[in-house]
Amino acid sequence: MSKAKFAALDADGWLEFTANKSPKCPHCGDDFHIADNEAWFLYDENDTHEVECPSCEETFQVSSSASWCFSTDEQER
């Protein structure tokens, strides 16, 4: 018997699914490991992507955002 769609999101609340190091499935609550699932496309740009959870096989959207920091304090002289 499969769980209801978005059961983990509804039970745990939106805060558990916001700004995590790895996406978390809103259906079953399992972490979606980018490296294990070879989902490198999630790093491509600030966008929304669709992925399938390997645990419950439900699809969900992942919003990704990136920021870069640049330093020029170490210079060869």
Coordinates of C-alpha atoms in Angstrom, one line a residue:
M1 CA 0.0 0.0 0.0
S2 CA 1.5 3.3 -1.0
K3 CA 1.4 6.4 1.1
A4 CA -0.7 9.4 0.1
K5 CA 0.9 12.0 -2.2
F6 CA 2.7 14.6 -0.2
A7 CA 2.1 12.7 3.1
A8 CA 5.5 13.6 4.5
L9 CA 5.2 17.3 3.6
D10 CA 1.7 17.4 5.1
A11 CA 2.8 15.6 8.3
D12 CA 6.2 17.3 8.9
G13 CA 5.4 20.8 7.6
W14 CA 7.1 22.9 5.0
L15 CA 10.0 24.0 7.1
E16 CA 11.5 20.4 7.0
F17 CA 11.6 20.6 3.2
T18 CA 13.1 24.1 2.8
A19 CA 16.8 24.9 2.2
N20 CA 18.2 21.4 2.8
K21 CA 21.6 20.1 1.6
S22 CA 19.8 17.4 -0.3
P23 CA 16.3 17.5 -1.7
K24 CA 13.8 15.6 0.5
C25 CA 10.9 13.7 -1.0
P26 CA 7.6 15.4 0.0
H27 CA 5.8 12.0 -0.4
C28 CA 7.9 9.6 1.8
G29 CA 10.3 12.0 3.5
D30 CA 13.5 10.3 2.3
D31 CA 16.5 12.3 1.3
F32 CA 17.2 12.4 -2.4
H33 CA 21.0 12.0 -2.7
I34 CA 22.1 13.9 -5.8
A35 CA 25.4 11.9 -6.1
D36 CA 23.7 8.5 -5.6
N37 CA 21.1 9.3 -8.2
E38 CA 23.5 11.1 -10.6
A39 CA 21.1 14.0 -10.6
W40 CA 23.9 16.6 -11.4
F41 CA 21.4 18.6 -13.5
L42 CA 20.0 20.0 -10.2
Y43 CA 23.2 22.0 -10.0
D44 CA 22.8 23.5 -13.5
E45 CA 20.9 26.7 -12.8
N46 CA 18.4 28.4 -10.6
D47 CA 15.3 26.6 -11.7
T48 CA 12.7 24.0 -10.9
H49 CA 13.4 20.4 -11.8
E50 CA 11.3 17.2 -11.7
V51 CA 12.9 14.1 -10.1
E52 CA 11.6 10.7 -9.2
C53 CA 12.2 9.4 -5.7
P54 CA 14.0 6.1 -5.7
S55 CA 12.3 5.0 -2.5
C56 CA 8.7 5.6 -3.2
E57 CA 8.9 6.1 -7.0
E58 CA 6.8 9.3 -6.9
T59 CA 7.8 12.3 -8.8
F60 CA 8.3 15.7 -7.2
Q61 CA 9.7 19.2 -8.0
V62 CA 13.0 20.4 -6.7
S63 CA 13.7 24.1 -6.8
S64 CA 17.4 24.9 -6.9
S65 CA 19.3 28.1 -6.3
A66 CA 23.0 28.8 -6.3
S67 CA 25.2 31.6 -5.2
W68 CA 28.9 32.1 -5.9
C69 CA 31.5 34.0 -3.9
F70 CA 34.6 35.3 -5.5
S71 CA 37.8 36.3 -3.7
T72 CA 40.8 38.0 -5.1
D73 CA 42.7 38.4 -1.8
E74 CA 45.4 35.9 -2.6
Q75 CA 47.6 37.1 -5.4
E76 CA 50.9 35.9 -6.9
R77 CA 53.3 38.9 -6.5

